[in-house]
Amino acid sequence: MSSTRIYLLLVSLALGGCASTQGERNPQDPLEPFNRSMYKFNDAVDKAVLKPVAKGYNTIIPEPGKIMVTNFFSNLDDIIVTINDLLQLKFAQAASDGTRVLFNSTFGILGLFNITDRLEKHNEDFGQTLGYWGISSGPYVVLPFFGPRTVRDSIGLYADSYASPIRLIPNIPTRNEMYVARTISLRAGLLDQEKILEEAAIDRYAFIRDAYLQQRQSLVYDGNPPREKFDDEESSDIPDKISIEDKQENSQPAVVDTPKPAVVDTPVPQHSMESPVQQPSSDAASSVQPIEMGLPVDTSFNPYKIEQPIPTTTENPMLN
């Protein structure tokens, strides 16, 4: 498919997304009916053509040959990565990726051998560059033959195709053969991952969509995407995040001067057995005096016990 047709397809998808407002859908996937149909089409093509060819490729080509093919196209991809490093002002990363291209293309014989394996390989494209400069991802779309994308990543795919060294090959049959070889190599590398997908996913379309969107979000922010806020968190005044350092610095408890409660002296019932503890009143002008009450000497005294009068057995001398 030519680049012009891809561009026209993206425009039609964007216009169709504005017109499709029926039904309750995922806000990131307003084109879900179309995308599911395109996903089924791509899956049918993959099962009929790409997957059998990829299995045959893994069977026929020895492992060293597959590694050299992967290294060759990875080296061509590093050229795109280096260009996008510069567009994102990542100069240190651009120097590292440019060094990979230089040494692998010369001493590695056009990238067949990866002699710069100590240098980290990065993943940058024009879609990430647009996201770096604040361009929204747009709705999720599934392109024919190209699979899951967003509108932003689809434009990035179109832009990266112009900088691809394969596009600069003047011979059209040779150029097409390079595209086919790269597609088969990529598809063969996904055979093992596909087994995990078939065992884990119930809805493969939704699983692939969510995984793709999360991966692209992580790549745009270099593995540190912003934390998503939920509705209950947005209406709350509590801060979203408190660093551990702030907690340690503020770990000392604050001294708060709280007023002491005033002591109010209340009358004590006469039948109480315990003597109330007199506490000083905080009000100097208070005229209420505490009532003091002593305990009987006889500890067996019980004010609630009614005793019978004891008759006198001796005569009173006053009566005589």
PDB file of C-alpha atoms in Angstrom:
ATOM      1  CA  MET A   1       0.000   0.000   0.000  1.00  0.00           C
ATOM      2  CA  SER A   2       1.443   3.357  -1.012  1.00  0.00           C
ATOM      3  CA  SER A   3       1.986   6.206   1.432  1.00  0.00           C
ATOM      4  CA  THR A   4      -0.648   8.340  -0.340  1.00  0.00           C
ATOM      5  CA  ARG A   5      -3.325   5.704   0.223  1.00  0.00           C
ATOM      6  CA  ILE A   6      -2.345   5.443   3.885  1.00  0.00           C
ATOM      7  CA  TYR A   7      -2.700   9.198   4.261  1.00  0.00           C
ATOM      8  CA  LEU A   8      -6.148   9.180   2.636  1.00  0.00           C
ATOM      9  CA  LEU A   9      -7.181   6.310   4.894  1.00  0.00           C
ATOM     10  CA  LEU A  10      -6.143   8.251   8.002  1.00  0.00           C
ATOM     11  CA  VAL A  11      -8.150  11.275   6.909  1.00  0.00           C
ATOM     12  CA  SER A  12     -11.249   9.155   6.313  1.00  0.00           C
ATOM     13  CA  LEU A  13     -10.849   7.494   9.714  1.00  0.00           C
ATOM     14  CA  ALA A  14     -10.559  10.852  11.460  1.00  0.00           C
ATOM     15  CA  LEU A  15     -13.691  12.149   9.724  1.00  0.00           C
ATOM     16  CA  GLY A  16     -15.560   8.942  10.479  1.00  0.00           C
ATOM     17  CA  GLY A  17     -14.648   9.229  14.166  1.00  0.00           C
ATOM     18  CA  CYS A  18     -16.359  12.626  14.343  1.00  0.00           C
ATOM     19  CA  ALA A  19     -19.546  11.213  12.866  1.00  0.00           C
ATOM     20  CA  SER A  20     -19.811   8.047  14.966  1.00  0.00           C
ATOM     21  CA  THR A  21     -21.572   9.035  18.175  1.00  0.00           C
ATOM     22  CA  GLN A  22     -24.106   6.249  18.550  1.00  0.00           C
ATOM     23  CA  GLY A  23     -23.991   3.890  21.468  1.00  0.00           C
ATOM     24  CA  GLU A  24     -21.931   3.830  24.638  1.00  0.00           C
ATOM     25  CA  ARG A  25     -18.290   3.155  23.783  1.00  0.00           C
ATOM     26  CA  ASN A  26     -14.842   3.365  25.242  1.00  0.00           C
ATOM     27  CA  PRO A  27     -13.805   7.054  25.105  1.00  0.00           C
ATOM     28  CA  GLN A  28     -10.399   6.050  23.755  1.00  0.00           C
ATOM     29  CA  ASP A  29     -11.976   3.866  21.088  1.00  0.00           C
ATOM     30  CA  PRO A  30     -14.843   5.766  19.429  1.00  0.00           C
ATOM     31  CA  LEU A  31     -14.297   3.760  16.214  1.00  0.00           C
ATOM     32  CA  GLU A  32     -14.728   0.385  17.918  1.00  0.00           C
ATOM     33  CA  PRO A  33     -17.200  -1.145  15.417  1.00  0.00           C
ATOM     34  CA  PHE A  34     -14.917  -0.301  12.496  1.00  0.00           C
ATOM     35  CA  ASN A  35     -11.812  -1.281  14.433  1.00  0.00           C
ATOM     36  CA  ARG A  36     -13.215  -4.679  15.346  1.00  0.00           C
ATOM     37  CA  SER A  37     -14.086  -5.341  11.713  1.00  0.00           C
ATOM     38  CA  MET A  38     -10.586  -4.314  10.633  1.00  0.00           C
ATOM     39  CA  TYR A  39      -9.082  -6.429  13.403  1.00  0.00           C
ATOM     40  CA  LYS A  40     -10.955  -9.486  12.107  1.00  0.00           C
ATOM     41  CA  PHE A  41      -9.707  -8.737   8.599  1.00  0.00           C
ATOM     42  CA  ASN A  42      -6.087  -8.455   9.741  1.00  0.00           C
ATOM     43  CA  ASP A  43      -6.438 -11.582  11.853  1.00  0.00           C
ATOM     44  CA  ALA A  44      -7.784 -13.535   8.862  1.00  0.00           C
ATOM     45  CA  VAL A  45      -4.891 -12.364   6.671  1.00  0.00           C
ATOM     46  CA  ASP A  46      -2.422 -13.215   9.411  1.00  0.00           C
ATOM     47  CA  LYS A  47      -3.771 -16.746   9.879  1.00  0.00           C
ATOM     48  CA  ALA A  48      -3.928 -17.368   6.133  1.00  0.00           C
ATOM     49  CA  VAL A  49      -0.585 -15.855   5.054  1.00  0.00           C
ATOM     50  CA  LEU A  50       1.740 -14.275   7.626  1.00  0.00           C
ATOM     51  CA  LYS A  51       1.611 -16.851  10.388  1.00  0.00           C
ATOM     52  CA  PRO A  52       2.279 -19.899   8.169  1.00  0.00           C
ATOM     53  CA  VAL A  53       5.122 -18.050   6.418  1.00  0.00           C
ATOM     54  CA  ALA A  54       6.613 -17.009   9.763  1.00  0.00           C
ATOM     55  CA  LYS A  55       6.492 -20.608  11.007  1.00  0.00           C
ATOM     56  CA  GLY A  56       8.207 -21.772   7.835  1.00  0.00           C
ATOM     57  CA  TYR A  57      10.808 -19.042   8.251  1.00  0.00           C
ATOM     58  CA  ASN A  58      11.597 -20.235  11.772  1.00  0.00           C
ATOM     59  CA  THR A  59      11.851 -23.827  10.550  1.00  0.00           C
ATOM     60  CA  ILE A  60      14.048 -23.246   7.497  1.00  0.00           C
ATOM     61  CA  ILE A  61      16.344 -20.401   8.552  1.00  0.00           C
ATOM     62  CA  PRO A  62      18.968 -21.380  11.148  1.00  0.00           C
ATOM     63  CA  GLU A  63      19.199 -19.384  14.339  1.00  0.00           C
ATOM     64  CA  PRO A  64      22.402 -17.460  13.394  1.00  0.00           C
ATOM     65  CA  GLY A  65      20.764 -16.403  10.127  1.00  0.00           C
ATOM     66  CA  LYS A  66      17.640 -15.151  11.907  1.00  0.00           C
ATOM     67  CA  ILE A  67      19.810 -13.171  14.332  1.00  0.00           C
ATOM     68  CA  MET A  68      21.683 -11.488  11.472  1.00  0.00           C
ATOM     69  CA  VAL A  69      18.431 -10.566   9.708  1.00  0.00           C
ATOM     70  CA  THR A  70      17.072  -9.101  12.956  1.00  0.00           C
ATOM     71  CA  ASN A  71      20.293  -7.156  13.525  1.00  0.00           C
ATOM     72  CA  PHE A  72      20.237  -5.783   9.971  1.00  0.00           C
ATOM     73  CA  PHE A  73      16.747  -4.294  10.248  1.00  0.00           C
ATOM     74  CA  SER A  74      17.400  -3.174  13.822  1.00  0.00           C
ATOM     75  CA  ASN A  75      20.380  -1.180  12.579  1.00  0.00           C
ATOM     76  CA  LEU A  76      18.196   0.502   9.941  1.00  0.00           C
ATOM     77  CA  ASP A  77      15.660   1.280  12.649  1.00  0.00           C
ATOM     78  CA  ASP A  78      18.372   2.975  14.748  1.00  0.00           C
ATOM     79  CA  ILE A  79      18.618   5.640  12.046  1.00  0.00           C
ATOM     80  CA  ILE A  80      14.959   6.567  12.628  1.00  0.00           C
ATOM     81  CA  VAL A  81      15.554   6.438  16.376  1.00  0.00           C
ATOM     82  CA  THR A  82      18.511   8.816  16.162  1.00  0.00           C
ATOM     83  CA  ILE A  83      16.549  11.348  14.100  1.00  0.00           C
ATOM     84  CA  ASN A  84      13.699  11.340  16.620  1.00  0.00           C
ATOM     85  CA  ASP A  85      16.183  11.642  19.488  1.00  0.00           C
ATOM     86  CA  LEU A  86      17.341  14.929  17.995  1.00  0.00           C
ATOM     87  CA  LEU A  87      13.757  16.106  17.412  1.00  0.00           C
ATOM     88  CA  GLN A  88      13.037  15.443  21.106  1.00  0.00           C
ATOM     89  CA  LEU A  89      16.231  17.270  22.206  1.00  0.00           C
ATOM     90  CA  LYS A  90      17.660  14.080  23.720  1.00  0.00           C
ATOM     91  CA  PHE A  91      21.205  14.776  22.624  1.00  0.00           C
ATOM     92  CA  ALA A  92      22.979  12.274  24.885  1.00  0.00           C
ATOM     93  CA  GLN A  93      20.645   9.516  23.718  1.00  0.00           C
ATOM     94  CA  ALA A  94      21.108  10.617  20.096  1.00  0.00           C
ATOM     95  CA  ALA A  95      24.884  10.334  20.491  1.00  0.00           C
ATOM     96  CA  SER A  96      24.509   6.788  21.846  1.00  0.00           C
ATOM     97  CA  ASP A  97      22.132   5.666  19.084  1.00  0.00           C
ATOM     98  CA  GLY A  98      24.210   7.377  16.403  1.00  0.00           C
ATOM     99  CA  THR A  99      27.277   5.527  17.657  1.00  0.00           C
ATOM    100  CA  ARG A 100      25.388   2.257  17.339  1.00  0.00           C
ATOM    101  CA  VAL A 101      24.545   3.025  13.709  1.00  0.00           C
ATOM    102  CA  LEU A 102      28.098   4.089  12.875  1.00  0.00           C
ATOM    103  CA  PHE A 103      29.924   1.084  14.316  1.00  0.00           C
ATOM    104  CA  ASN A 104      27.331  -1.541  13.380  1.00  0.00           C
ATOM    105  CA  SER A 105      27.168  -0.279   9.791  1.00  0.00           C
ATOM    106  CA  THR A 106      30.965  -0.374   9.380  1.00  0.00           C
ATOM    107  CA  PHE A 107      32.590  -2.906  11.664  1.00  0.00           C
ATOM    108  CA  GLY A 108      29.352  -4.880  11.967  1.00  0.00           C
ATOM    109  CA  ILE A 109      29.058  -5.277   8.158  1.00  0.00           C
ATOM    110  CA  LEU A 110      25.898  -3.279   7.448  1.00  0.00           C
ATOM    111  CA  GLY A 111      24.463  -4.197  10.811  1.00  0.00           C
ATOM    112  CA  LEU A 112      24.537  -7.976  10.383  1.00  0.00           C
ATOM    113  CA  PHE A 113      26.560  -8.180  13.602  1.00  0.00           C
ATOM    114  CA  ASN A 114      25.689  -6.178  16.679  1.00  0.00           C
ATOM    115  CA  ILE A 115      29.067  -5.124  18.015  1.00  0.00           C
ATOM    116  CA  THR A 116      27.590  -2.363  20.172  1.00  0.00           C
ATOM    117  CA  ASP A 117      25.499  -4.576  22.419  1.00  0.00           C
ATOM    118  CA  ARG A 118      26.911  -2.723  25.453  1.00  0.00           C
ATOM    119  CA  LEU A 119      25.101   0.410  24.334  1.00  0.00           C
ATOM    120  CA  GLU A 120      21.430   0.539  25.231  1.00  0.00           C
ATOM    121  CA  LYS A 121      19.032   0.314  22.307  1.00  0.00           C
ATOM    122  CA  HIS A 122      16.202   2.854  22.492  1.00  0.00           C
ATOM    123  CA  ASN A 123      12.766   2.955  20.930  1.00  0.00           C
ATOM    124  CA  GLU A 124      11.800   6.315  19.433  1.00  0.00           C
ATOM    125  CA  ASP A 125       9.570   7.217  16.501  1.00  0.00           C
ATOM    126  CA  PHE A 126       7.810  10.283  15.164  1.00  0.00           C
ATOM    127  CA  GLY A 127       4.601   9.375  16.987  1.00  0.00           C
ATOM    128  CA  GLN A 128       6.501   9.638  20.269  1.00  0.00           C
ATOM    129  CA  THR A 129       8.044  12.900  19.083  1.00  0.00           C
ATOM    130  CA  LEU A 130       4.584  14.359  18.544  1.00  0.00           C
ATOM    131  CA  GLY A 131       3.591  13.200  22.020  1.00  0.00           C
ATOM    132  CA  TYR A 132       6.778  14.714  23.464  1.00  0.00           C
ATOM    133  CA  TRP A 133       5.705  18.120  22.162  1.00  0.00           C
ATOM    134  CA  GLY A 134       2.212  17.793  23.636  1.00  0.00           C
ATOM    135  CA  ILE A 135       0.211  16.458  20.676  1.00  0.00           C
ATOM    136  CA  SER A 136      -2.726  14.355  21.847  1.00  0.00           C
ATOM    137  CA  SER A 137      -2.825  10.706  20.809  1.00  0.00           C
ATOM    138  CA  GLY A 138      -6.314  10.958  19.329  1.00  0.00           C
ATOM    139  CA  PRO A 139      -8.675   8.005  18.955  1.00  0.00           C
ATOM    140  CA  TYR A 140      -7.510   4.428  18.688  1.00  0.00           C
ATOM    141  CA  VAL A 141      -7.596   2.983  15.163  1.00  0.00           C
ATOM    142  CA  VAL A 142      -6.759  -0.363  13.567  1.00  0.00           C
ATOM    143  CA  LEU A 143      -5.131   0.045  10.163  1.00  0.00           C
ATOM    144  CA  PRO A 144      -5.293  -2.664   7.504  1.00  0.00           C
ATOM    145  CA  PHE A 145      -2.067  -4.689   7.462  1.00  0.00           C
ATOM    146  CA  PHE A 146      -0.428  -2.278   9.976  1.00  0.00           C
ATOM    147  CA  GLY A 147      -2.519  -3.231  12.991  1.00  0.00           C
ATOM    148  CA  PRO A 148      -3.228  -1.146  16.124  1.00  0.00           C
ATOM    149  CA  ARG A 149      -2.387   2.543  16.053  1.00  0.00           C
ATOM    150  CA  THR A 150      -3.704   5.901  17.172  1.00  0.00           C
ATOM    151  CA  VAL A 151      -4.261   8.870  14.899  1.00  0.00           C
ATOM    152  CA  ARG A 152      -1.049  10.429  16.217  1.00  0.00           C
ATOM    153  CA  ASP A 153       0.946   7.210  15.748  1.00  0.00           C
ATOM    154  CA  SER A 154      -0.530   6.740  12.267  1.00  0.00           C
ATOM    155  CA  ILE A 155       0.756  10.164  11.244  1.00  0.00           C
ATOM    156  CA  GLY A 156       4.081   9.243  12.818  1.00  0.00           C
ATOM    157  CA  LEU A 157       4.185   6.024  10.812  1.00  0.00           C
ATOM    158  CA  TYR A 158       3.628   7.995   7.629  1.00  0.00           C
ATOM    159  CA  ALA A 159       6.401  10.465   8.531  1.00  0.00           C
ATOM    160  CA  ASP A 160       8.911   7.767   9.532  1.00  0.00           C
ATOM    161  CA  SER A 161       8.419   6.025   6.191  1.00  0.00           C
ATOM    162  CA  TYR A 162      10.029   9.002   4.437  1.00  0.00           C
ATOM    163  CA  ALA A 163      13.153   8.752   6.600  1.00  0.00           C
ATOM    164  CA  SER A 164      13.443   4.980   6.254  1.00  0.00           C
ATOM    165  CA  PRO A 165      16.554   3.871   4.326  1.00  0.00           C
ATOM    166  CA  ILE A 166      14.491   1.146   2.632  1.00  0.00           C
ATOM    167  CA  ARG A 167      12.375   3.783   0.909  1.00  0.00           C
ATOM    168  CA  LEU A 168      15.523   5.271  -0.622  1.00  0.00           C
ATOM    169  CA  ILE A 169      16.274   2.069  -2.554  1.00  0.00           C
ATOM    170  CA  PRO A 170      15.694   3.006  -6.232  1.00  0.00           C
ATOM    171  CA  ASN A 171      14.890  -0.509  -7.411  1.00  0.00           C
ATOM    172  CA  ILE A 172      11.207  -1.113  -6.608  1.00  0.00           C
ATOM    173  CA  PRO A 173      11.297  -4.974  -6.593  1.00  0.00           C
ATOM    174  CA  THR A 174      14.292  -4.906  -4.243  1.00  0.00           C
ATOM    175  CA  ARG A 175      12.547  -2.371  -2.030  1.00  0.00           C
ATOM    176  CA  ASN A 176       9.412  -4.526  -1.814  1.00  0.00           C
ATOM    177  CA  GLU A 177      11.492  -7.591  -0.993  1.00  0.00           C
ATOM    178  CA  MET A 178      13.064  -5.694   1.883  1.00  0.00           C
ATOM    179  CA  TYR A 179       9.653  -4.743   3.233  1.00  0.00           C
ATOM    180  CA  VAL A 180       8.476  -8.370   3.002  1.00  0.00           C
ATOM    181  CA  ALA A 181      11.606  -9.700   4.699  1.00  0.00           C
ATOM    182  CA  ARG A 182      11.266  -7.224   7.551  1.00  0.00           C
ATOM    183  CA  THR A 183       7.568  -8.091   8.038  1.00  0.00           C
ATOM    184  CA  ILE A 184       8.282 -11.828   8.148  1.00  0.00           C
ATOM    185  CA  SER A 185      11.155 -11.323  10.605  1.00  0.00           C
ATOM    186  CA  LEU A 186       8.949  -9.247  12.896  1.00  0.00           C
ATOM    187  CA  ARG A 187       6.071 -11.736  12.684  1.00  0.00           C
ATOM    188  CA  ALA A 188       8.355 -14.655  13.465  1.00  0.00           C
ATOM    189  CA  GLY A 189       9.513 -12.909  16.617  1.00  0.00           C
ATOM    190  CA  LEU A 190       5.916 -12.655  17.838  1.00  0.00           C
ATOM    191  CA  LEU A 191       5.055 -16.340  17.623  1.00  0.00           C
ATOM    192  CA  ASP A 192       6.095 -17.113  21.190  1.00  0.00           C
ATOM    193  CA  GLN A 193       4.263 -14.060  22.573  1.00  0.00           C
ATOM    194  CA  GLU A 194       1.120 -15.058  20.703  1.00  0.00           C
ATOM    195  CA  LYS A 195       0.865 -18.277  22.709  1.00  0.00           C
ATOM    196  CA  ILE A 196       0.690 -16.288  25.949  1.00  0.00           C
ATOM    197  CA  LEU A 197      -1.933 -13.998  24.424  1.00  0.00           C
ATOM    198  CA  GLU A 198      -4.162 -16.897  23.381  1.00  0.00           C
ATOM    199  CA  GLU A 199      -4.025 -18.440  26.849  1.00  0.00           C
ATOM    200  CA  ALA A 200      -4.572 -15.240  28.850  1.00  0.00           C
ATOM    201  CA  ALA A 201      -6.926 -13.056  26.825  1.00  0.00           C
ATOM    202  CA  ILE A 202     -10.682 -13.581  26.700  1.00  0.00           C
ATOM    203  CA  ASP A 203     -11.387 -10.640  24.391  1.00  0.00           C
ATOM    204  CA  ARG A 204      -8.255 -10.426  22.268  1.00  0.00           C
ATOM    205  CA  TYR A 205      -9.289  -7.180  20.629  1.00  0.00           C
ATOM    206  CA  ALA A 206      -9.753  -5.362  23.954  1.00  0.00           C
ATOM    207  CA  PHE A 207      -6.591  -6.925  25.369  1.00  0.00           C
ATOM    208  CA  ILE A 208      -4.453  -5.798  22.417  1.00  0.00           C
ATOM    209  CA  ARG A 209      -6.018  -2.331  22.430  1.00  0.00           C
ATOM    210  CA  ASP A 210      -5.425  -1.716  26.126  1.00  0.00           C
ATOM    211  CA  ALA A 211      -1.900  -3.129  26.010  1.00  0.00           C
ATOM    212  CA  TYR A 212      -1.007  -0.985  23.002  1.00  0.00           C
ATOM    213  CA  LEU A 213      -2.333   2.243  24.547  1.00  0.00           C
ATOM    214  CA  GLN A 214      -0.509   1.604  27.815  1.00  0.00           C
ATOM    215  CA  GLN A 215       2.730   0.796  26.020  1.00  0.00           C
ATOM    216  CA  ARG A 216       2.582   3.935  23.876  1.00  0.00           C
ATOM    217  CA  GLN A 217       1.805   6.070  26.914  1.00  0.00           C
ATOM    218  CA  SER A 218       4.846   4.612  28.669  1.00  0.00           C
ATOM    219  CA  LEU A 219       7.104   5.171  25.656  1.00  0.00           C
ATOM    220  CA  VAL A 220       6.090   8.809  25.230  1.00  0.00           C
ATOM    221  CA  TYR A 221       7.007   9.534  28.855  1.00  0.00           C
ATOM    222  CA  ASP A 222      10.112   7.291  28.835  1.00  0.00           C
ATOM    223  CA  GLY A 223       8.642   4.773  31.251  1.00  0.00           C
ATOM    224  CA  ASN A 224       7.308   7.347  33.734  1.00  0.00           C
ATOM    225  CA  PRO A 225       3.782   8.279  32.621  1.00  0.00           C
ATOM    226  CA  PRO A 226       1.751  10.695  34.746  1.00  0.00           C
ATOM    227  CA  ARG A 227      -0.520   9.212  37.371  1.00  0.00           C
ATOM    228  CA  GLU A 228      -4.132   9.001  36.288  1.00  0.00           C
ATOM    229  CA  LYS A 229      -6.690  10.685  38.518  1.00  0.00           C
ATOM    230  CA  PHE A 230     -10.043   9.122  39.236  1.00  0.00           C
ATOM    231  CA  ASP A 231     -13.283  11.007  39.721  1.00  0.00           C
ATOM    232  CA  ASP A 232     -13.278  10.722  43.514  1.00  0.00           C
ATOM    233  CA  GLU A 233      -9.698  11.979  43.662  1.00  0.00           C
ATOM    234  CA  GLU A 234     -10.427  14.998  41.481  1.00  0.00           C
ATOM    235  CA  SER A 235     -13.164  16.221  43.855  1.00  0.00           C
ATOM    236  CA  SER A 236     -11.018  15.725  46.928  1.00  0.00           C
ATOM    237  CA  ASP A 237      -8.825  18.427  48.449  1.00  0.00           C
ATOM    238  CA  ILE A 238      -6.292  15.876  49.679  1.00  0.00           C
ATOM    239  CA  PRO A 239      -2.951  16.112  47.826  1.00  0.00           C
ATOM    240  CA  ASP A 240      -2.380  13.314  45.314  1.00  0.00           C
ATOM    241  CA  LYS A 241       1.124  12.425  46.401  1.00  0.00           C
ATOM    242  CA  ILE A 242       3.324  13.091  49.434  1.00  0.00           C
ATOM    243  CA  SER A 243       6.978  12.216  49.117  1.00  0.00           C
ATOM    244  CA  ILE A 244       8.733  10.090  51.705  1.00  0.00           C
ATOM    245  CA  GLU A 245      11.239  12.861  52.301  1.00  0.00           C
ATOM    246  CA  ASP A 246       8.476  15.291  53.219  1.00  0.00           C
ATOM    247  CA  LYS A 247       7.050  12.762  55.642  1.00  0.00           C
ATOM    248  CA  GLN A 248      10.440  12.311  57.299  1.00  0.00           C
ATOM    249  CA  GLU A 249      11.037  16.042  57.572  1.00  0.00           C
ATOM    250  CA  ASN A 250       7.622  16.613  59.073  1.00  0.00           C
ATOM    251  CA  SER A 251       7.759  13.566  61.336  1.00  0.00           C
ATOM    252  CA  GLN A 252       8.291  15.722  64.480  1.00  0.00           C
ATOM    253  CA  PRO A 253       4.934  16.260  66.162  1.00  0.00           C
ATOM    254  CA  ALA A 254       3.849  19.847  66.451  1.00  0.00           C
ATOM    255  CA  VAL A 255       3.421  21.227  69.963  1.00  0.00           C
ATOM    256  CA  VAL A 256      -0.045  22.657  70.370  1.00  0.00           C
ATOM    257  CA  ASP A 257      -0.998  24.605  73.481  1.00  0.00           C
ATOM    258  CA  THR A 258      -4.427  23.393  74.420  1.00  0.00           C
ATOM    259  CA  PRO A 259      -6.333  25.060  77.273  1.00  0.00           C
ATOM    260  CA  LYS A 260      -6.841  22.943  80.352  1.00  0.00           C
ATOM    261  CA  PRO A 261     -10.462  22.166  81.136  1.00  0.00           C
ATOM    262  CA  ALA A 262     -11.916  24.081  84.045  1.00  0.00           C
ATOM    263  CA  VAL A 263     -12.713  22.055  87.140  1.00  0.00           C
ATOM    264  CA  VAL A 264     -16.251  22.580  88.424  1.00  0.00           C
ATOM    265  CA  ASP A 265     -16.846  21.601  92.037  1.00  0.00           C
ATOM    266  CA  THR A 266     -20.229  20.003  92.454  1.00  0.00           C
ATOM    267  CA  PRO A 267     -21.914  19.067  95.733  1.00  0.00           C
ATOM    268  CA  VAL A 268     -21.358  15.501  96.779  1.00  0.00           C
ATOM    269  CA  PRO A 269     -24.298  13.431  98.006  1.00  0.00           C
ATOM    270  CA  GLN A 270     -24.297  12.682 101.729  1.00  0.00           C
ATOM    271  CA  HIS A 271     -24.383   8.962 101.142  1.00  0.00           C
ATOM    272  CA  SER A 272     -21.114   8.874  99.173  1.00  0.00           C
ATOM    273  CA  MET A 273     -18.415   6.755 100.719  1.00  0.00           C
ATOM    274  CA  GLU A 274     -15.493   8.356  98.924  1.00  0.00           C
ATOM    275  CA  SER A 275     -14.059  11.742  99.575  1.00  0.00           C
ATOM    276  CA  PRO A 276     -13.855  13.811  96.395  1.00  0.00           C
ATOM    277  CA  VAL A 277     -10.451  15.055  95.488  1.00  0.00           C
ATOM    278  CA  GLN A 278     -10.384  18.809  95.642  1.00  0.00           C
ATOM    279  CA  GLN A 279      -8.810  20.357  92.570  1.00  0.00           C
ATOM    280  CA  PRO A 280      -8.034  23.998  92.190  1.00  0.00           C
ATOM    281  CA  SER A 281     -10.474  25.900  90.074  1.00  0.00           C
ATOM    282  CA  SER A 282      -9.142  27.767  87.071  1.00  0.00           C
ATOM    283  CA  ASP A 283     -11.558  30.617  87.776  1.00  0.00           C
ATOM    284  CA  ALA A 284     -10.087  32.822  90.486  1.00  0.00           C
ATOM    285  CA  ALA A 285     -13.368  34.649  90.983  1.00  0.00           C
ATOM    286  CA  SER A 286     -15.381  31.518  91.610  1.00  0.00           C
ATOM    287  CA  SER A 287     -17.227  31.618  94.919  1.00  0.00           C
ATOM    288  CA  VAL A 288     -18.194  27.984  95.039  1.00  0.00           C
ATOM    289  CA  GLN A 289     -16.312  26.273  97.823  1.00  0.00           C
ATOM    290  CA  PRO A 290     -15.646  22.557  97.719  1.00  0.00           C
ATOM    291  CA  ILE A 291     -17.406  20.437 100.273  1.00  0.00           C
ATOM    292  CA  GLU A 292     -15.148  18.395 102.507  1.00  0.00           C
ATOM    293  CA  MET A 293     -16.449  15.195 103.921  1.00  0.00           C
ATOM    294  CA  GLY A 294     -14.558  12.911 106.263  1.00  0.00           C
ATOM    295  CA  LEU A 295     -14.798   9.199 106.520  1.00  0.00           C
ATOM    296  CA  PRO A 296     -16.043   7.547 109.731  1.00  0.00           C
ATOM    297  CA  VAL A 297     -13.467   6.116 112.011  1.00  0.00           C
ATOM    298  CA  ASP A 298     -15.236   2.819 112.014  1.00  0.00           C
ATOM    299  CA  THR A 299     -14.595   1.256 108.639  1.00  0.00           C
ATOM    300  CA  SER A 300     -17.513  -1.099 109.110  1.00  0.00           C
ATOM    301  CA  PHE A 301     -19.933   1.790 109.211  1.00  0.00           C
ATOM    302  CA  ASN A 302     -22.674   1.431 106.653  1.00  0.00           C
ATOM    303  CA  PRO A 303     -25.065   4.367 106.337  1.00  0.00           C
ATOM    304  CA  TYR A 304     -27.596   2.251 104.475  1.00  0.00           C
ATOM    305  CA  LYS A 305     -27.923  -0.384 107.208  1.00  0.00           C
ATOM    306  CA  ILE A 306     -30.776   0.180 109.646  1.00  0.00           C
ATOM    307  CA  GLU A 307     -29.921  -1.223 113.050  1.00  0.00           C
ATOM    308  CA  GLN A 308     -32.415  -1.993 115.828  1.00  0.00           C
ATOM    309  CA  PRO A 309     -32.069   0.075 119.025  1.00  0.00           C
ATOM    310  CA  ILE A 310     -30.265  -1.792 121.745  1.00  0.00           C
ATOM    311  CA  PRO A 311     -32.261  -1.892 125.006  1.00  0.00           C
ATOM    312  CA  THR A 312     -30.451  -0.514 128.030  1.00  0.00           C
ATOM    313  CA  THR A 313     -29.710  -2.973 130.787  1.00  0.00           C
ATOM    314  CA  THR A 314     -28.321  -0.534 133.299  1.00  0.00           C
ATOM    315  CA  GLU A 315     -30.199   2.053 135.121  1.00  0.00           C
ATOM    316  CA  ASN A 316     -29.658   5.691 134.489  1.00  0.00           C
ATOM    317  CA  PRO A 317     -28.608   7.452 137.658  1.00  0.00           C
ATOM    318  CA  MET A 318     -30.244  10.644 136.423  1.00  0.00           C
ATOM    319  CA  LEU A 319     -33.645   8.997 136.549  1.00  0.00           C
ATOM    320  CA  ASN A 320     -33.265   7.958 140.130  1.00  0.00           C
TER     321      ASN A 320
END
